XYZ file of C-alpha atoms in Angstrom:
616
model
C 98.307 102.710 75.991
C 100.033 101.384 72.908
C 102.287 104.393 72.361
C 102.342 106.251 75.643
C 103.958 109.668 75.877
C 106.212 110.247 78.836
C 105.271 113.841 79.489
C 101.955 115.113 80.824
C 102.185 117.808 78.122
C 100.915 115.548 75.344
C 97.976 114.319 77.386
C 96.842 117.796 78.218
C 97.335 119.555 74.906
C 94.953 117.092 73.285
C 92.170 118.495 75.412
C 92.074 121.638 73.349
C 94.595 123.524 71.267
C 95.186 127.186 71.934
C 97.628 129.776 70.766
C 100.585 130.024 73.139
C 100.180 132.964 75.493
C 103.305 134.673 76.803
C 103.129 136.722 79.973
C 105.472 139.563 79.055
C 107.737 141.291 81.545
C 108.655 144.977 81.478
C 111.767 145.932 79.540
C 114.773 145.358 81.775
C 118.515 145.617 81.656
C 120.478 142.411 81.187
C 120.360 140.038 84.128
C 118.726 136.750 85.158
C 115.136 136.486 83.919
C 112.289 133.980 84.078
C 109.784 134.063 81.213
C 106.399 132.333 81.364
C 104.571 130.843 78.353
C 101.060 129.400 78.592
C 101.289 126.665 75.948
C 97.735 125.305 76.285
C 94.487 126.498 77.856
C 91.258 124.480 77.983
C 89.188 126.790 80.196
C 89.278 124.825 83.454
C 93.056 124.475 83.337
C 96.212 125.165 81.395
C 99.755 124.035 80.735
C 102.656 126.456 81.137
C 106.425 126.678 80.895
C 108.961 128.915 82.628
C 112.353 129.521 81.019
C 115.130 130.835 83.249
C 117.870 132.699 81.354
C 121.155 133.848 82.849
C 121.606 137.192 81.123
C 124.306 138.229 83.555
C 128.073 137.884 83.399
C 128.593 135.374 86.213
C 127.436 131.799 86.688
C 124.129 131.233 88.497
C 124.363 128.506 91.148
C 120.722 127.659 91.755
C 117.408 129.372 91.017
C 114.015 129.786 92.664
C 110.973 131.051 90.758
C 107.980 132.133 92.868
C 104.586 133.467 91.804
C 101.006 133.905 92.978
C 97.881 132.244 91.603
C 94.411 133.665 92.282
C 92.030 131.972 94.692
C 90.505 128.886 93.096
C 93.590 128.142 91.005
C 96.342 125.683 91.865
C 99.174 123.636 90.392
C 98.141 120.098 89.507
C 101.490 118.664 88.395
C 104.932 119.821 87.298
C 108.273 118.580 86.033
C 111.988 119.525 85.965
C 111.711 121.419 89.288
C 110.709 120.957 92.926
C 107.725 122.843 94.365
C 106.659 124.255 97.724
C 103.453 126.163 98.446
C 102.375 128.784 100.956
C 98.740 129.737 100.516
C 98.414 130.873 96.899
C 102.152 131.481 96.447
C 104.071 128.736 94.647
C 107.849 128.421 94.625
C 109.775 126.226 92.164
C 113.458 125.438 92.714
C 115.982 123.760 90.464
C 116.708 120.058 90.397
C 120.257 118.865 91.056
C 121.021 118.764 87.345
C 119.616 122.084 86.077
C 120.546 124.649 88.705
C 123.930 125.827 87.407
C 123.617 128.278 84.515
C 126.644 129.806 82.817
C 126.229 133.310 81.353
C 123.753 132.971 78.498
C 122.588 129.565 79.754
C 118.948 128.558 80.159
C 116.846 126.062 82.096
C 113.126 125.443 82.066
C 110.365 123.672 83.959
C 106.744 122.944 83.160
C 103.510 122.799 85.113
C 99.796 122.066 84.814
C 97.485 124.686 86.310
C 93.949 124.010 87.546
C 91.544 126.940 87.236
C 91.428 129.890 84.904
C 94.084 132.061 86.569
C 97.630 132.851 85.427
C 100.849 133.376 87.426
C 101.398 136.881 88.836
C 103.962 138.677 91.017
C 106.795 136.501 89.740
C 110.226 136.610 91.384
C 113.476 134.905 90.427
C 115.786 134.433 93.413
C 113.824 137.153 95.201
C 114.028 139.730 92.400
C 111.620 140.519 89.600
C 111.431 137.758 86.994
C 112.108 140.391 84.347
C 115.254 141.872 85.981
C 115.950 144.387 88.725
C 117.215 147.627 87.171
C 113.862 149.448 86.924
C 113.187 151.004 90.363
C 109.458 151.096 89.645
C 109.372 147.305 89.500
C 111.683 146.498 92.395
C 110.499 144.133 95.108
C 109.457 146.222 98.162
C 111.701 146.610 101.170
C 111.234 144.524 104.304
C 108.388 145.786 106.551
C 109.288 147.255 109.912
C 109.163 144.950 112.924
C 105.536 144.040 113.733
C 104.015 144.486 117.175
C 100.925 143.148 118.913
C 98.401 145.962 119.351
C 95.587 144.004 120.974
C 94.205 140.571 121.840
C 90.846 138.974 122.562
C 89.856 135.398 123.346
C 89.756 134.643 119.608
C 92.007 137.192 117.897
C 95.385 138.935 117.814
C 95.827 142.409 116.254
C 99.137 143.437 114.673
C 100.777 146.563 113.243
C 104.111 147.148 111.481
C 106.186 149.788 109.753
C 105.566 150.483 106.063
C 107.973 149.031 103.512
C 110.065 151.158 101.202
C 109.350 151.218 97.482
C 106.112 150.482 95.646
C 103.805 148.336 97.785
C 100.634 146.619 96.588
C 99.908 144.983 99.937
C 101.191 142.931 102.842
C 100.939 139.251 103.733
C 100.905 138.117 107.368
C 102.425 134.658 107.806
C 102.127 132.138 110.609
C 104.967 129.783 109.746
C 104.503 129.164 106.009
C 100.748 129.829 106.035
C 99.325 133.206 104.932
C 96.903 134.249 107.676
C 95.946 137.688 106.282
C 96.475 139.820 103.154
C 95.922 143.574 103.609
C 96.752 146.863 101.884
C 97.502 148.778 105.093
C 100.015 148.283 107.889
C 97.770 146.494 110.377
C 95.768 143.276 110.504
C 93.665 141.245 112.924
C 93.973 137.456 112.882
C 90.684 135.931 114.060
C 89.280 132.442 114.634
C 91.882 131.594 117.281
C 91.414 129.562 120.446
C 91.498 131.102 123.898
C 94.866 131.094 125.703
C 96.773 130.112 122.560
C 100.120 131.519 121.423
C 100.927 132.408 117.825
C 104.023 133.761 116.045
C 103.818 135.907 112.908
C 105.984 137.570 110.260
C 104.993 140.128 107.586
C 106.092 140.516 103.949
C 105.277 143.266 101.435
C 104.546 142.533 97.781
C 103.959 144.217 94.431
C 103.952 143.199 90.786
C 107.693 142.463 90.977
C 107.354 139.989 93.820
C 107.484 139.658 97.569
C 109.924 141.176 100.053
C 111.913 139.342 102.672
C 109.964 138.501 105.833
C 109.971 140.891 108.775
C 111.169 140.053 112.258
C 108.821 137.756 114.178
C 106.267 138.806 116.759
C 104.455 136.539 119.222
C 101.045 137.081 120.777
C 98.754 135.110 123.096
C 94.970 135.314 123.093
C 93.189 136.073 126.343
C 91.584 133.358 128.453
C 88.376 134.879 129.697
C 85.938 133.187 132.058
C 83.002 132.549 129.781
C 82.612 129.874 127.110
C 84.102 130.193 123.645
C 83.193 128.463 120.408
C 84.177 124.771 120.705
C 87.152 123.337 118.910
C 86.800 121.328 115.696
C 85.848 117.651 116.287
C 88.776 115.340 115.502
C 89.258 111.970 113.829
C 85.878 111.958 112.113
C 85.390 108.466 110.711
C 82.974 105.835 109.414
C 82.568 103.051 111.975
C 80.098 100.803 110.184
C 77.628 100.411 107.342
C 74.511 98.390 106.624
C 72.256 98.221 103.609
C 70.429 101.354 104.798
C 72.667 103.178 107.271
C 76.138 104.671 107.807
C 77.497 104.943 111.367
C 79.931 107.716 112.277
C 82.158 108.631 115.208
C 84.563 111.420 116.134
C 86.731 112.658 118.973
C 85.249 115.183 121.385
C 85.875 118.862 120.739
C 87.802 121.040 123.140
C 85.964 123.653 125.188
C 82.342 123.767 126.282
C 80.145 121.635 123.995
C 76.361 121.564 123.929
C 76.140 119.077 121.062
C 77.232 118.124 117.561
C 75.629 118.553 114.155
C 76.346 116.087 111.328
C 76.103 117.687 107.900
C 75.601 116.239 104.424
C 76.614 119.201 102.317
C 74.744 122.119 103.918
C 71.953 119.922 105.337
C 71.992 118.823 108.985
C 71.400 115.043 108.996
C 71.759 114.469 112.738
C 72.057 116.463 115.985
C 73.481 114.557 118.969
C 75.045 115.226 122.368
C 77.564 112.384 122.165
C 80.370 111.611 119.704
C 78.566 109.080 117.512
C 75.683 109.196 115.059
C 73.977 106.827 112.638
C 72.444 108.165 109.451
C 69.664 105.779 108.436
C 67.023 105.526 105.757
C 69.593 105.330 102.954
C 69.294 103.149 99.846
C 71.576 100.161 99.318
C 74.949 100.813 97.684
C 74.685 104.563 98.245
C 77.737 106.776 98.783
C 77.400 109.775 101.097
C 79.852 112.410 102.394
C 79.539 114.030 105.820
C 81.170 116.624 108.094
C 80.569 117.279 111.783
C 80.663 120.490 113.855
C 80.397 121.146 117.590
C 78.209 123.944 118.989
C 77.360 125.742 122.211
C 75.632 128.969 123.217
C 78.443 131.043 121.708
C 78.302 129.455 118.275
C 79.370 126.568 116.080
C 82.902 125.300 115.435
C 84.422 124.941 112.029
C 83.468 121.744 110.224
C 85.612 118.643 110.508
C 87.341 117.028 107.579
C 84.838 115.257 105.333
C 84.363 111.484 105.394
C 82.616 109.298 102.842
C 80.809 106.031 103.363
C 78.873 103.601 101.191
C 75.981 101.438 102.331
C 76.251 97.726 101.675
C 74.356 95.872 98.978
C 76.580 96.831 96.029
C 76.572 94.206 93.338
C 80.034 93.170 92.191
C 78.507 91.912 88.952
C 80.008 88.967 87.110
C 83.522 89.513 88.495
C 85.181 88.600 91.821
C 85.253 91.057 94.716
C 88.956 91.653 93.948
C 90.271 90.862 90.490
C 93.172 91.292 88.071
C 92.733 92.923 84.663
C 95.186 92.729 81.777
C 95.231 94.133 78.253
C 95.752 91.741 75.311
C 97.487 93.062 72.191
C 95.658 92.845 68.891
C 98.806 94.100 67.186
C 102.497 93.334 66.967
C 105.136 95.165 68.994
C 108.308 94.093 70.855
C 106.252 92.160 73.441
C 105.492 88.485 72.859
C 102.478 87.737 70.621
C 99.740 85.599 72.188
C 96.592 83.814 71.129
C 93.803 84.877 73.455
C 93.443 81.361 74.855
C 97.097 81.475 75.977
C 96.377 84.263 78.474
C 97.724 83.160 81.902
C 95.063 81.895 84.297
C 95.779 84.650 86.839
C 93.856 87.219 84.774
C 90.144 87.479 85.586
C 89.311 90.195 83.046
C 90.963 90.492 79.635
C 90.634 93.791 77.775
C 91.230 93.337 74.046
C 93.152 96.315 72.652
C 91.662 97.912 70.602
C 88.439 98.603 68.717
C 89.030 101.098 65.929
C 87.057 104.027 64.540
C 85.207 103.760 61.226
C 84.206 106.437 58.746
C 80.812 106.620 60.514
C 81.021 109.123 63.420
C 81.082 107.284 66.736
C 80.992 103.797 65.247
C 83.716 101.232 66.030
C 84.862 98.015 64.418
C 87.109 95.081 65.300
C 88.927 92.263 63.536
C 92.071 90.282 64.251
C 95.042 92.374 63.127
C 96.635 90.942 59.940
C 100.129 91.437 61.355
C 99.218 89.544 64.518
C 97.558 86.793 62.484
C 100.729 86.350 60.467
C 102.982 86.401 63.538
C 100.890 83.634 65.117
C 101.058 81.463 62.010
C 97.521 82.215 60.892
C 95.145 83.409 63.617
C 91.687 84.112 62.225
C 88.557 85.844 63.478
C 87.026 82.389 63.830
C 89.954 81.330 66.033
C 89.516 84.470 68.122
C 85.777 83.853 68.584
C 86.544 80.292 69.633
C 89.139 81.580 72.110
C 86.584 83.907 73.738
C 84.322 80.895 74.254
C 87.287 79.024 75.747
C 88.000 81.868 78.150
C 84.339 81.872 79.188
C 84.560 78.153 79.915
C 87.441 78.964 82.292
C 85.338 81.549 84.137
C 87.092 84.552 82.562
C 85.545 87.688 81.099
C 86.654 89.368 77.866
C 85.861 92.988 77.014
C 86.704 95.192 74.035
C 88.781 98.301 74.721
C 87.976 101.376 72.668
C 90.673 103.863 71.778
C 94.238 103.641 73.016
C 96.859 106.327 72.471
C 96.306 106.291 68.713
C 92.518 105.827 68.836
C 90.326 108.487 67.263
C 86.812 107.429 68.294
C 84.665 110.540 68.817
C 81.226 110.471 70.466
C 80.251 114.125 70.529
C 76.528 114.232 69.702
C 73.368 112.133 69.898
C 73.896 110.572 66.467
C 77.451 109.426 67.179
C 76.287 108.116 70.578
C 73.716 105.948 68.832
C 76.324 104.803 66.301
C 78.703 103.835 69.102
C 76.020 101.876 70.955
C 74.832 100.108 67.802
C 78.315 99.116 66.652
C 79.409 97.918 70.103
C 76.226 95.918 70.504
C 76.851 94.228 67.148
C 80.443 93.363 68.124
C 79.272 91.957 71.466
C 76.718 89.808 69.672
C 79.211 88.708 67.008
C 82.263 87.889 69.143
C 80.807 87.268 72.593
C 82.489 90.179 74.359
C 81.312 90.731 77.948
C 81.600 94.484 77.911
C 83.499 97.590 76.891
C 86.526 99.499 78.155
C 86.782 103.249 77.503
C 90.432 104.182 76.870
C 90.031 107.371 74.855
C 93.261 109.243 75.470
C 92.422 112.081 73.122
C 89.462 113.413 75.100
C 85.785 112.524 75.347
C 82.396 114.148 75.775
C 80.947 112.855 79.073
C 77.363 113.710 78.153
C 77.181 111.758 74.922
C 79.543 108.949 75.901
C 77.419 108.471 79.008
C 74.329 108.412 76.799
C 75.930 105.791 74.554
C 76.932 103.531 77.454
C 73.499 103.720 79.073
C 71.866 102.808 75.778
C 74.248 99.878 75.345
C 73.549 98.586 78.842
C 69.790 98.792 78.311
C 70.228 96.415 75.362
C 72.804 94.024 76.793
C 71.579 93.854 80.385
C 72.832 94.357 83.933
C 75.824 92.033 83.478
C 77.454 94.354 80.924
C 80.951 95.152 82.176
C 81.918 98.817 81.770
C 85.486 99.810 82.625
C 87.519 102.953 82.076
C 91.287 103.455 81.716
C 91.931 107.188 82.056
C 95.370 108.723 82.173
C 96.450 110.090 85.556
C 95.890 113.728 84.529
C 92.278 112.869 83.611
C 91.433 111.923 87.223
C 92.850 114.904 89.109
C 89.622 116.907 89.187
C 86.014 115.708 89.280
C 84.967 118.382 86.766
C 87.316 117.111 84.033
C 85.521 115.155 81.311
C 86.843 111.652 82.091
C 86.285 111.971 85.829
C 82.853 113.488 85.226
C 81.875 110.546 83.003
C 82.886 108.090 85.736
C 80.776 109.921 88.317
C 77.847 110.373 85.908
C 77.603 106.607 85.222
C 78.683 105.242 88.601
C 75.344 103.421 88.932
C 76.326 101.209 85.958
C 80.133 101.518 86.066
C 82.148 98.415 86.935
C 85.607 99.813 87.609
C 88.063 102.612 86.772
C 91.670 101.435 86.499
C 93.599 104.678 86.098
C 96.986 104.451 84.411
C 99.323 105.365 87.260
C 102.306 105.731 84.913
C 103.748 107.895 82.108
C 102.643 110.963 84.029
C 105.437 112.652 85.942
C 104.722 113.929 89.467
C 101.130 114.604 90.578
C 99.283 116.008 93.576
C 97.362 113.528 95.704
C 94.122 113.933 97.622
C 95.961 115.758 100.415
C 96.879 118.519 97.900
C 100.133 118.948 99.844
C 102.814 117.304 97.741
C 103.481 116.298 94.151
C 104.192 112.584 94.540
C 106.624 110.882 92.185
C 105.316 108.105 89.953
C 106.639 104.628 90.624
C 106.031 104.856 94.402
C 103.476 103.574 96.898
C 102.678 107.206 97.773
C 101.819 107.981 94.142
C 99.390 105.067 93.813
C 97.641 105.578 97.150
C 97.477 109.379 97.150
C 96.046 109.506 93.617
C 93.619 106.615 94.122
C 92.448 108.519 97.201
C 91.274 111.382 94.946
C 88.808 109.077 93.224
C 87.736 107.342 96.435
C 87.045 110.619 98.207
C 85.331 112.279 95.224
C 82.444 109.831 94.968
C 83.520 106.553 93.365
C 82.883 103.483 95.496
C 85.942 101.447 96.538
C 84.721 98.543 94.398
C 84.897 100.907 91.393
C 88.574 101.809 91.845
C 91.582 99.714 90.774
C 95.294 100.478 90.330
C 96.687 100.423 86.773
C 100.443 99.804 86.419
C 102.897 98.649 83.723
C 103.803 94.968 83.670
C 107.523 95.684 83.643
C 110.374 96.976 81.486
C 109.278 97.949 77.987
C 105.624 98.425 78.913
C 105.834 102.149 79.709
C 108.160 105.113 79.505
C 107.859 105.919 83.218
C 106.192 104.685 86.382
C 107.307 101.056 86.130
C 107.140 99.547 89.637
C 108.064 96.291 91.271
C 104.803 94.287 91.574
C 105.431 94.030 95.313
C 104.856 97.801 95.556
C 101.420 97.334 93.973
C 100.623 94.892 96.767
C 101.825 97.411 99.352
C 99.571 100.095 97.855
C 96.589 97.731 97.927
C 97.328 96.926 101.580
C 97.555 100.614 102.427
C 94.192 101.351 100.823
C 92.385 98.239 102.060
C 93.891 97.852 105.547
C 95.943 100.952 106.351
C 99.159 98.880 106.456
C 102.362 99.047 104.361
C 101.727 102.715 103.539
C 104.470 105.141 102.588
C 104.620 108.634 104.061
C 101.107 109.306 102.711
C 98.292 107.699 104.700
C 94.727 107.834 103.335
C 92.112 109.429 105.592
C 90.409 106.044 105.996
C 90.634 102.464 104.710
C 88.788 101.125 101.672
C 88.423 97.345 102.145
C 86.412 97.082 98.927
C 89.240 98.374 96.696
C 88.669 96.363 93.537
C 92.114 95.227 92.458
C 94.738 95.957 89.835
C 95.201 96.298 86.088
C 98.340 95.962 84.032
C 99.481 97.083 80.624
C 99.790 94.456 79.445
C 99.340 90.665 79.447
C 101.798 90.439 76.534
C 104.428 92.502 78.349
C 103.879 90.489 81.530
C 104.475 87.227 79.674
C 107.570 88.806 78.103
C 108.827 89.587 81.625
C 108.195 86.136 83.066
C 104.650 86.768 84.398
C 106.080 88.600 87.405
C 103.149 91.015 87.683
C 100.392 88.376 87.588
C 102.288 85.886 89.738
C 102.904 88.540 92.422
C 99.693 90.576 92.438
C 97.009 87.962 91.737
C 97.690 85.797 94.837
C 97.764 88.928 96.978
C 94.316 90.010 95.788
C 92.888 86.869 97.390
C 94.152 88.043 100.800
C 92.340 91.411 100.740
C 89.305 91.861 103.024
């Protein structure tokens, strides 16, 4: 946090260096081109860059780069362009300031890919990304007008005229959604409801890109007299929880319904004839995720959207149900210097930044920074220990943060895990810290860091506070190391306060849009990822900068933090993104930092802390 980078690039490349991989295009005559470079690849994802070059003789007024990604791959975030998506085809268009390219001019945009795939079938303004003079790599011609060749109660069959040129296959679109991909000139779209009308277009594609869409064709499924598979149940939701049960409800499905099956994964947990169910026999403070499907004699509907619920009985530990966290600087920078005891009363949890690595693998150490001591007129370790005791007397908790942007603590094997646990335990005993914050921005090993934290808790006890401060990119996917650590230790984890800043645009849990940092949508849509992936609401908090100077991007008015908390806790004050459910237990907020907040007149604490007391 001390020296944040503005671009996602730096955060990702630290996960594993690779040699830059360039996806080469065929040799082309001069003309506009778009060249892709994969600058980093860490197995489960990658970072890439497209460079658009105007090799022609006239000015380009706008550009659009489109490509396909294989199934299982997606775009996690991007910058310097706007993105739309149709199935596995992604289209990036220029921003207002980088769309005009004089002859010889260039523009570029970057992106983070999830999955092992690479872009394919690239087009620039509808032509091959490498140019258009080689007939063998031209985009195919537009398919002939499609026609409906048959219908049933659940399907519509189509046929169309073949495209000119080299054709790899055809995509059938319903609006912007790809409904079928085939190699021939016919397709059947199944899974439709009876007596429903659908409109389609067809496009051909090859390695150079995709053709223009065909004319539209409209078809209507037959009605029939017998039953069909029921429709998908709607508005699936959690209606209540106890210490051993989660109650669910949903809207009735269309069509003939015999009953409903409630699934946990692939296991049926309840079969009912109505639109409610209660799953009982659960342990206290247990999170579960369910779907529901309707069935009749014909078959079973598609599953509903998933919902998650948590039984009651979760211990909030030694902290309030909703609380404010702030980081305290053990160093000197342009923010005001503070003695720990001068931390404003609004802060419930103070994270001391930072513990430092030693020459012993995994081990950490701490002492008052000499520069800070001098700036405060002589602030000693003894003074600091006394201040921790003072904060305890005020009902506050003080933890030691490990890492930061410049931190190089590495816990990558059993020995370093033991060294970490031993050294942290000694610092807790020596200074009186209440716990540890994991802020390792240069990557971590979830297996051995989890081992270290469990060992530490076994020695300190159940009141050990364990927090995490991942960067936004670290909490996009539950398989990424930071997110995996949080899920692996959720039985002992206090809270994750993700840094919702210095990140650029990111996809939210709806996977529909890349939301811009510094907005209510960004905070709620990204917090939703964690809440829907298995963390309890009381383990999720919103991390934001305290104001100007605290971060390179994502600075928000504190009132927007309150709006985001309201949206998550109550479903009110949301932006255009609305979470699939409310999370009344959302834990609170964190800010980088206390020192920056004091420098900016305590606006963050004075605005957010009183609002936390109003949450459910």
